[in-house]
């Protein structure tokens, strides 16, 4: 028997405005994310700067609004000065994070030109692992001061007459992680992050800062780390980071499909901790979230940094995704949208090749993975505000997360275009007939309906010989038309296939 769900929305019940920065991504000096990913001089599609235009085209189609750079673990032992100036004078270094030989032929100036070409906002991270406030402030001077100082004049001499105007900065990366070069206690990191933010803001008072939260919900210090760090940095920062990755483990498909329930609980716990710090300080300031690493990542397949061979531009963490992964990724992104009141920034980790929605071959093609599709559709259509969609439907019992909602999602409303969009995920193994009650809207008419069904769970490793097969696999997971959507006055009915992600867009007006 088909299960049922009731979804109720009203234009007056607004969660928050959707910040376009939640459709961000991440490019780290890791594997082939940079070299033969976004940057490959001599490639048939490369422009004069060596940027792969096929990747730029896919980046724009993905709807990427912002890109975080240069790490990630990489940043915690990175000397940014190595990546500026004449390319033939830049030193090759050993990156301690990923045990890779870093040629430094792509650095800050190249990234800023790439970001401008790709039409994305740059989000920069500074090294608080092996360095501190002085180096961080110097990088701000290099990027943002018009001229007349040593570092700003060095930028101009390197070909960038105008400042880059980078506003959003990460104060290190995952500093609670013992795998992080220069990792610290919460006390030590909180003090250093405060010092760095204050120094950087002396150079440019307009900056916004992300302080490091726990690198996962499973960290033994989670919660207490956030509290201690924010006690030191509350007055200095605007956002606290959340990093979350999910994978199917031991064939536990139900728990994997319910990953977004854990994701949302994680975010709510970080918000609660931040608000507790605010309450203790009698402050009405609200720290928002920068979920600047999120994705499906089969981390159990990764051998670990200590087992990597020292190479230049190795193939690392090039996960191949299935339709099941796409459904989960779509659910994770819908969860970010649903929490628009507290999520300001989010970065899919990463953009290309490394656990990414697109893959490339050196000298060859670039193509979409299965996860590309729900992300691109959501970025294209989830605009305006997130509404408080009340969902009453079947429950799903899971081993890892307990009992969770069997149907999840969110509804967005864009008054400018008259677009009412429902992002709906059926996590259960049976079809669900969803009754969408859009009270307070009039002239509701179906514009489009797309669905991805998790009927393909085949994964595999990347190899040059498999490029055509992998491109075909990604194409096969492209959304299909969702049939059976009916609209009648205040109610629309949508039949959600088992284990599926759907986007249903209506045109409407407020009654």
Coordinates of N, CA and C in Angstrom, one line a residue, residues 208-370:
X208 N 35.0 39.5 7.1 CA 34.1 38.6 7.8 C 35.0 37.4 8.1
X209 N 34.8 36.7 9.3 CA 35.6 35.6 9.7 C 34.8 34.4 10.0
X210 N 35.4 33.2 9.6 CA 34.9 31.9 10.0 C 35.9 31.3 11.0
X211 N 35.4 31.0 12.2 CA 36.3 30.3 13.1 C 36.0 28.8 13.1
X212 N 37.0 28.0 13.3 CA 36.9 26.5 13.2 C 36.1 25.9 14.3
X213 N 35.0 25.2 13.9 CA 34.3 24.4 14.8 C 34.9 23.0 14.8
X214 N 34.2 22.0 15.4 CA 34.7 20.7 15.3 C 34.8 20.2 13.9
X215 N 35.8 19.3 13.6 CA 35.9 18.8 12.3 C 34.9 17.7 12.0
X216 N 34.2 17.2 13.0 CA 33.0 16.3 12.8 C 32.3 16.2 14.1
X217 N 31.0 15.7 14.0 CA 30.2 15.5 15.2 C 30.7 14.4 16.0
X218 N 31.5 13.5 15.5 CA 32.0 12.4 16.2 C 33.3 12.7 17.0
X219 N 33.8 13.9 16.9 CA 35.0 14.2 17.6 C 34.7 14.1 19.1
X220 N 35.6 13.6 19.9 CA 35.4 13.5 21.4 C 35.3 14.8 22.0
X221 N 35.8 15.9 21.4 CA 35.8 17.2 22.0 C 34.6 18.0 21.4
X222 N 33.7 17.4 20.6 CA 32.6 18.2 20.0 C 31.8 18.8 21.1
X223 N 31.4 20.0 20.8 CA 30.5 20.8 21.8 C 31.4 21.6 22.7
X224 N 32.2 21.0 23.5 CA 33.1 21.7 24.3 C 34.2 22.5 23.5
X225 N 34.6 21.9 22.4 CA 35.5 22.7 21.5 C 34.8 24.0 21.1
X226 N 33.6 23.9 20.6 CA 32.9 25.1 20.1 C 32.7 26.1 21.2
X227 N 32.4 25.6 22.4 CA 32.2 26.6 23.5 C 33.4 27.3 23.9
X228 N 34.5 26.6 24.0 CA 35.8 27.2 24.4 C 36.3 28.2 23.3
X229 N 36.3 27.7 22.1 CA 36.7 28.6 21.0 C 35.9 29.9 20.9
X230 N 34.6 29.8 21.0 CA 33.8 31.0 20.9 C 33.9 31.9 22.1
X231 N 34.2 31.3 23.3 CA 34.5 32.2 24.4 C 35.7 33.1 24.1
X232 N 36.6 32.6 23.3 CA 37.8 33.5 23.0 C 37.5 34.4 21.8
X233 N 36.6 34.0 20.9 CA 36.5 34.7 19.6 C 35.2 35.3 19.3
X234 N 34.3 35.2 20.3 CA 32.9 35.6 20.0 C 32.8 37.0 19.4
X235 N 33.6 38.0 19.9 CA 33.5 39.3 19.5 C 34.2 39.5 18.1
X236 N 35.0 38.6 17.7 CA 35.9 38.7 16.6 C 35.3 38.1 15.3
X237 N 34.4 37.1 15.4 CA 34.1 36.3 14.3 C 32.6 36.5 14.0
X238 N 32.2 36.0 12.8 CA 30.8 36.1 12.3 C 30.2 34.7 12.1
X239 N 31.0 33.7 11.9 CA 30.5 32.4 11.6 C 31.4 31.3 12.3
X240 N 30.8 30.2 12.5 CA 31.6 29.0 13.0 C 31.4 27.9 12.0
X241 N 32.5 27.1 11.7 CA 32.4 26.1 10.6 C 31.8 24.8 11.1
X242 N 31.2 24.1 10.2 CA 30.7 22.8 10.3 C 31.2 22.0 9.2
X243 N 31.8 20.8 9.5 CA 32.3 19.9 8.4 C 31.6 18.6 8.6
X244 N 31.0 18.0 7.6 CA 30.3 16.8 7.7 C 30.4 16.0 6.4
X245 N 30.7 14.7 6.5 CA 30.8 13.8 5.4 C 30.0 12.5 5.8
X246 N 29.4 11.9 4.7 CA 28.6 10.7 5.0 C 28.9 9.7 3.9
X247 N 28.7 8.4 4.3 CA 28.9 7.3 3.4 C 28.0 6.1 3.8
X248 N 27.7 5.2 2.9 CA 27.0 4.0 3.3 C 28.1 3.0 3.9
X249 N 27.8 2.5 5.0 CA 28.7 1.6 5.7 C 28.1 0.2 6.0
X250 N 28.8 -0.8 5.7 CA 28.4 -2.2 5.9 C 27.0 -2.5 5.4
X251 N 26.7 -1.9 4.2 CA 25.4 -2.2 3.6 C 24.2 -1.6 4.3
X252 N 24.4 -0.7 5.3 CA 23.3 -0.1 6.0 C 22.7 1.1 5.2
X253 N 21.9 0.7 4.2 CA 21.3 1.6 3.3 C 20.4 2.6 3.9
X254 N 19.6 2.1 4.9 CA 18.6 3.0 5.5 C 19.3 4.2 6.3
X255 N 20.3 3.8 7.0 CA 21.0 4.9 7.8 C 21.7 5.9 6.8
X256 N 22.2 5.4 5.7 CA 22.8 6.3 4.7 C 21.8 7.2 4.2
X257 N 20.6 6.7 3.8 CA 19.6 7.5 3.3 C 19.1 8.6 4.3
X258 N 19.3 8.3 5.5 CA 18.8 9.2 6.6 C 20.0 10.1 7.1
X259 N 21.1 10.2 6.3 CA 22.2 11.0 6.7 C 21.9 12.4 7.1
X260 N 21.0 13.0 6.3 CA 20.6 14.4 6.5 C 20.0 14.7 7.9
X261 N 19.4 13.6 8.5 CA 18.8 13.8 9.8 C 19.9 14.1 10.8
X262 N 21.0 13.3 10.7 CA 22.2 13.5 11.6 C 22.8 14.9 11.3
X263 N 22.9 15.2 10.0 CA 23.5 16.5 9.5 C 22.7 17.7 10.2
X264 N 21.4 17.6 10.2 CA 20.6 18.7 10.7 C 20.8 18.7 12.3
X265 N 20.8 17.6 12.9 CA 21.0 17.6 14.4 C 22.4 18.2 14.7
X266 N 23.4 17.9 13.9 CA 24.8 18.4 14.1 C 24.7 20.0 14.1
X267 N 24.1 20.5 13.0 CA 24.0 22.0 12.9 C 23.2 22.6 14.0
X268 N 22.1 22.0 14.5 CA 21.3 22.5 15.6 C 22.1 22.5 16.9
X269 N 22.9 21.5 17.1 CA 23.8 21.4 18.3 C 24.8 22.5 18.3
X270 N 25.4 22.8 17.1 CA 26.4 23.9 17.0 C 25.7 25.2 17.3
X271 N 24.6 25.4 16.7 CA 23.8 26.7 16.9 C 23.5 26.8 18.4
X272 N 23.0 25.8 19.1 CA 22.7 25.8 20.5 C 23.9 26.2 21.3
X273 N 25.0 25.7 21.0 CA 26.3 26.0 21.7 C 26.6 27.5 21.6
X274 N 26.6 27.9 20.3 CA 26.9 29.3 20.0 C 25.9 30.3 20.8
X275 N 24.7 29.9 20.8 CA 23.7 30.8 21.4 C 23.8 30.7 23.0
X276 N 24.3 29.6 23.5 CA 24.6 29.5 24.9 C 25.7 30.5 25.3
X277 N 26.7 30.5 24.5 CA 27.8 31.5 24.7 C 27.3 32.9 24.6
X278 N 26.5 33.2 23.7 CA 25.9 34.5 23.6 C 25.1 34.9 24.8
X279 N 24.3 33.9 25.3 CA 23.5 34.1 26.5 C 24.3 34.4 27.7
X280 N 25.4 33.7 27.9 CA 26.3 33.9 29.0 C 26.9 35.3 29.0
X281 N 27.1 35.8 27.7 CA 27.7 37.1 27.6 C 26.6 38.2 27.5
X282 N 25.3 37.9 27.7 CA 24.2 38.8 27.6 C 24.3 39.6 26.2
X283 N 24.5 38.8 25.2 CA 24.7 39.4 23.8 C 23.5 39.0 22.9
X284 N 23.1 39.9 22.1 CA 22.1 39.5 21.1 C 22.7 39.2 19.8
X285 N 24.0 39.1 19.7 CA 24.7 38.7 18.5 C 24.5 37.2 18.2
X286 N 24.2 36.9 17.0 CA 24.0 35.5 16.6 C 25.1 35.0 15.6
X287 N 25.9 34.1 16.1 CA 26.9 33.5 15.2 C 26.1 32.5 14.3
X288 N 26.4 32.7 13.0 CA 25.8 31.8 12.0 C 26.8 30.7 11.5
X289 N 26.3 29.8 10.7 CA 27.1 28.6 10.4 C 27.7 28.8 9.0
X290 N 29.0 28.4 8.9 CA 29.6 28.2 7.6 C 29.9 26.7 7.4
X291 N 29.0 26.0 6.7 CA 29.2 24.6 6.5 C 30.1 24.4 5.3
X292 N 31.4 24.7 5.6 CA 32.3 24.9 4.5 C 33.0 23.6 4.0
X293 N 32.5 22.4 4.5 CA 32.9 21.1 3.9 C 31.7 20.2 4.2
X294 N 31.0 19.8 3.1 CA 30.0 18.8 3.2 C 29.9 18.0 2.0
X295 N 29.6 16.7 2.1 CA 29.5 15.8 0.9 C 29.3 14.4 1.3
X296 N 29.1 13.6 0.3 CA 29.2 12.1 0.5 C 30.7 11.8 0.2
X297 N 31.3 11.1 1.1 CA 32.7 10.7 0.9 C 32.9 9.3 1.5
X298 N 33.4 8.4 0.6 CA 33.7 7.1 1.1 C 35.1 7.0 1.7
X299 N 35.1 7.7 2.9 CA 36.4 7.9 3.5 C 37.1 6.5 3.9
X300 N 36.2 5.5 4.1 CA 36.8 4.2 4.5 C 37.7 3.6 3.3
X301 N 37.5 4.1 2.1 CA 38.3 3.7 1.0 C 39.7 4.4 0.9
X302 N 39.8 5.5 1.7 CA 41.1 6.3 1.7 C 42.1 5.6 2.6
X303 N 43.3 5.3 2.1 CA 44.3 4.6 3.0 C 44.9 5.4 4.1
X304 N 44.7 6.8 4.1 CA 45.3 7.6 5.1 C 46.5 8.3 4.7
X305 N 46.7 9.5 5.2 CA 47.9 10.3 4.7 C 49.2 9.6 4.9
X306 N 49.4 8.9 6.0 CA 50.7 8.3 6.3 C 51.0 7.2 5.3
X307 N 50.1 6.7 4.5 CA 50.3 5.6 3.6 C 50.4 6.1 2.1
X308 N 50.5 7.4 1.9 CA 50.6 7.9 0.6 C 52.0 8.0 0.1
X309 N 52.2 7.7 -1.2 CA 53.5 7.8 -1.8 C 53.7 9.3 -2.2
X310 N 54.9 9.8 -2.0 CA 55.3 11.2 -2.3 C 55.3 11.3 -3.8
X311 N 54.3 12.0 -4.4 CA 54.1 12.2 -5.8 C 53.7 13.6 -6.1
X312 N 53.7 14.0 -7.4 CA 53.2 15.3 -7.8 C 51.9 15.0 -8.5
X313 N 50.8 15.7 -8.1 CA 49.5 15.6 -8.7 C 49.0 14.1 -8.8
X314 N 48.9 13.4 -7.7 CA 48.4 12.0 -7.8 C 46.9 12.0 -7.9
X315 N 46.4 10.9 -8.3 CA 44.9 10.7 -8.2 C 44.6 10.3 -6.8
X316 N 43.9 11.2 -6.0 CA 43.6 11.0 -4.7 C 42.1 11.2 -4.4
X317 N 41.4 10.3 -3.7 CA 40.1 10.5 -3.3 C 39.1 10.9 -4.4
X318 N 39.3 10.2 -5.5 CA 38.4 10.4 -6.7 C 37.2 9.5 -6.6
X319 N 36.3 9.7 -5.7 CA 35.2 8.8 -5.5 C 34.3 8.9 -6.7
X320 N 33.7 7.8 -7.1 CA 32.7 7.7 -8.2 C 31.4 7.5 -7.6
X321 N 30.4 8.3 -7.9 CA 29.1 8.4 -7.3 C 28.0 7.7 -8.0
X322 N 27.0 7.2 -7.3 CA 25.9 6.5 -7.8 C 24.6 7.4 -7.6
X323 N 23.5 6.9 -8.2 CA 22.2 7.6 -8.0 C 21.9 7.7 -6.5
X324 N 22.2 6.6 -5.8 CA 21.9 6.6 -4.3 C 22.7 7.8 -3.7
X325 N 23.9 8.0 -4.0 CA 24.7 9.1 -3.5 C 24.1 10.4 -3.9
X326 N 23.5 10.5 -5.1 CA 22.9 11.7 -5.5 C 21.7 12.1 -4.7
X327 N 20.9 11.0 -4.4 CA 19.7 11.3 -3.5 C 20.1 11.8 -2.2
X328 N 21.1 11.2 -1.6 CA 21.6 11.7 -0.3 C 22.2 13.1 -0.4
X329 N 23.0 13.4 -1.4 CA 23.6 14.7 -1.6 C 22.4 15.7 -1.7
X330 N 21.4 15.4 -2.5 CA 20.3 16.3 -2.6 C 19.6 16.6 -1.3
X331 N 19.5 15.5 -0.5 CA 18.8 15.7 0.8 C 19.7 16.6 1.7
X332 N 21.0 16.4 1.7 CA 21.9 17.2 2.5 C 21.8 18.7 2.1
X333 N 21.7 19.0 0.8 CA 21.6 20.4 0.3 C 20.2 21.0 0.7
X334 N 19.2 20.2 0.6 CA 17.9 20.6 1.0 C 17.8 21.0 2.5
X335 N 18.6 20.2 3.3 CA 18.7 20.5 4.7 C 19.4 21.8 5.0
X336 N 20.4 22.2 4.2 CA 21.0 23.5 4.3 C 20.1 24.6 4.0
X337 N 19.3 24.4 2.9 CA 18.3 25.4 2.5 C 17.3 25.6 3.6
X338 N 16.8 24.4 4.2 CA 15.8 24.5 5.2 C 16.2 25.3 6.5
X339 N 17.5 25.3 6.7 CA 18.0 26.0 7.9 C 18.6 27.4 7.5
X340 N 17.9 28.1 6.5 CA 18.5 29.3 6.0 C 18.6 30.4 7.0
X341 N 17.9 30.3 8.1 CA 18.0 31.3 9.2 C 19.4 31.3 9.8
X342 N 20.1 30.2 9.9 CA 21.4 30.1 10.6 C 22.5 29.7 9.6
X343 N 22.2 29.1 8.5 CA 23.3 28.7 7.6 C 23.5 29.9 6.6
X344 N 24.7 30.5 6.6 CA 25.0 31.6 5.8 C 25.9 31.2 4.6
X345 N 26.8 30.2 4.8 CA 27.8 29.8 3.8 C 27.8 28.3 3.8
X346 N 28.0 27.7 2.7 CA 28.2 26.2 2.6 C 29.1 25.9 1.4
X347 N 30.0 25.0 1.5 CA 30.9 24.6 0.5 C 30.8 23.1 0.2
X348 N 30.3 22.7 -0.9 CA 30.4 21.3 -1.3 C 31.9 21.0 -1.5
X349 N 32.4 19.9 -0.8 CA 33.8 19.6 -0.9 C 33.9 18.3 -1.7
X350 N 34.6 18.4 -2.9 CA 35.2 19.6 -3.5 C 34.5 19.8 -4.9
X351 N 35.2 20.7 -5.7 CA 34.5 21.1 -6.9 C 34.8 20.1 -8.1
X352 N 36.1 19.6 -8.2 CA 36.4 18.8 -9.3 C 37.4 17.7 -8.9
X353 N 37.2 16.5 -9.4 CA 38.1 15.3 -9.2 C 38.1 14.8 -7.8
X354 N 38.3 15.6 -6.8 CA 38.4 15.1 -5.4 C 37.0 15.1 -4.8
X355 N 36.4 13.9 -4.5 CA 35.1 13.8 -4.0 C 34.2 14.9 -4.6
X356 N 34.1 14.9 -5.9 CA 33.5 16.0 -6.6 C 32.3 15.7 -7.5
X357 N 31.5 16.7 -7.8 CA 30.4 16.4 -8.7 C 30.8 16.4 -10.2
X358 N 32.1 16.6 -10.5 CA 32.6 16.5 -11.8 C 34.0 15.9 -11.8
X359 N 34.3 15.2 -12.9 CA 35.6 14.6 -13.1 C 36.2 15.1 -14.4
X360 N 37.6 15.0 -14.5 CA 38.3 15.3 -15.7 C 39.3 14.3 -16.0
X361 N 39.7 14.2 -17.3 CA 40.9 13.5 -17.7 C 41.9 14.5 -18.1
X362 N 43.2 14.3 -17.7 CA 44.3 15.2 -18.2 C 44.3 15.1 -19.8
X363 N 44.2 16.3 -20.4 CA 44.2 16.4 -21.8 C 42.9 15.9 -22.5
X364 N 42.0 15.5 -21.6 CA 40.7 14.9 -22.2 C 39.5 15.7 -21.7
X365 N 38.4 14.9 -21.6 CA 37.1 15.5 -21.3 C 36.9 15.8 -19.8
X366 N 35.8 16.6 -19.6 CA 35.3 16.8 -18.3 C 33.8 16.4 -18.3
X367 N 33.3 15.8 -17.2 CA 32.0 15.3 -17.2 C 31.3 15.4 -15.8
X368 N 30.0 15.3 -15.8 CA 29.2 15.4 -14.6 C 29.2 14.0 -13.9
X369 N 29.2 14.0 -12.6 CA 28.9 12.8 -11.8 C 27.4 12.8 -11.4
X370 N 27.0 11.7 -10.9 CA 25.6 11.7 -10.5 C 25.2 12.8 -9.5

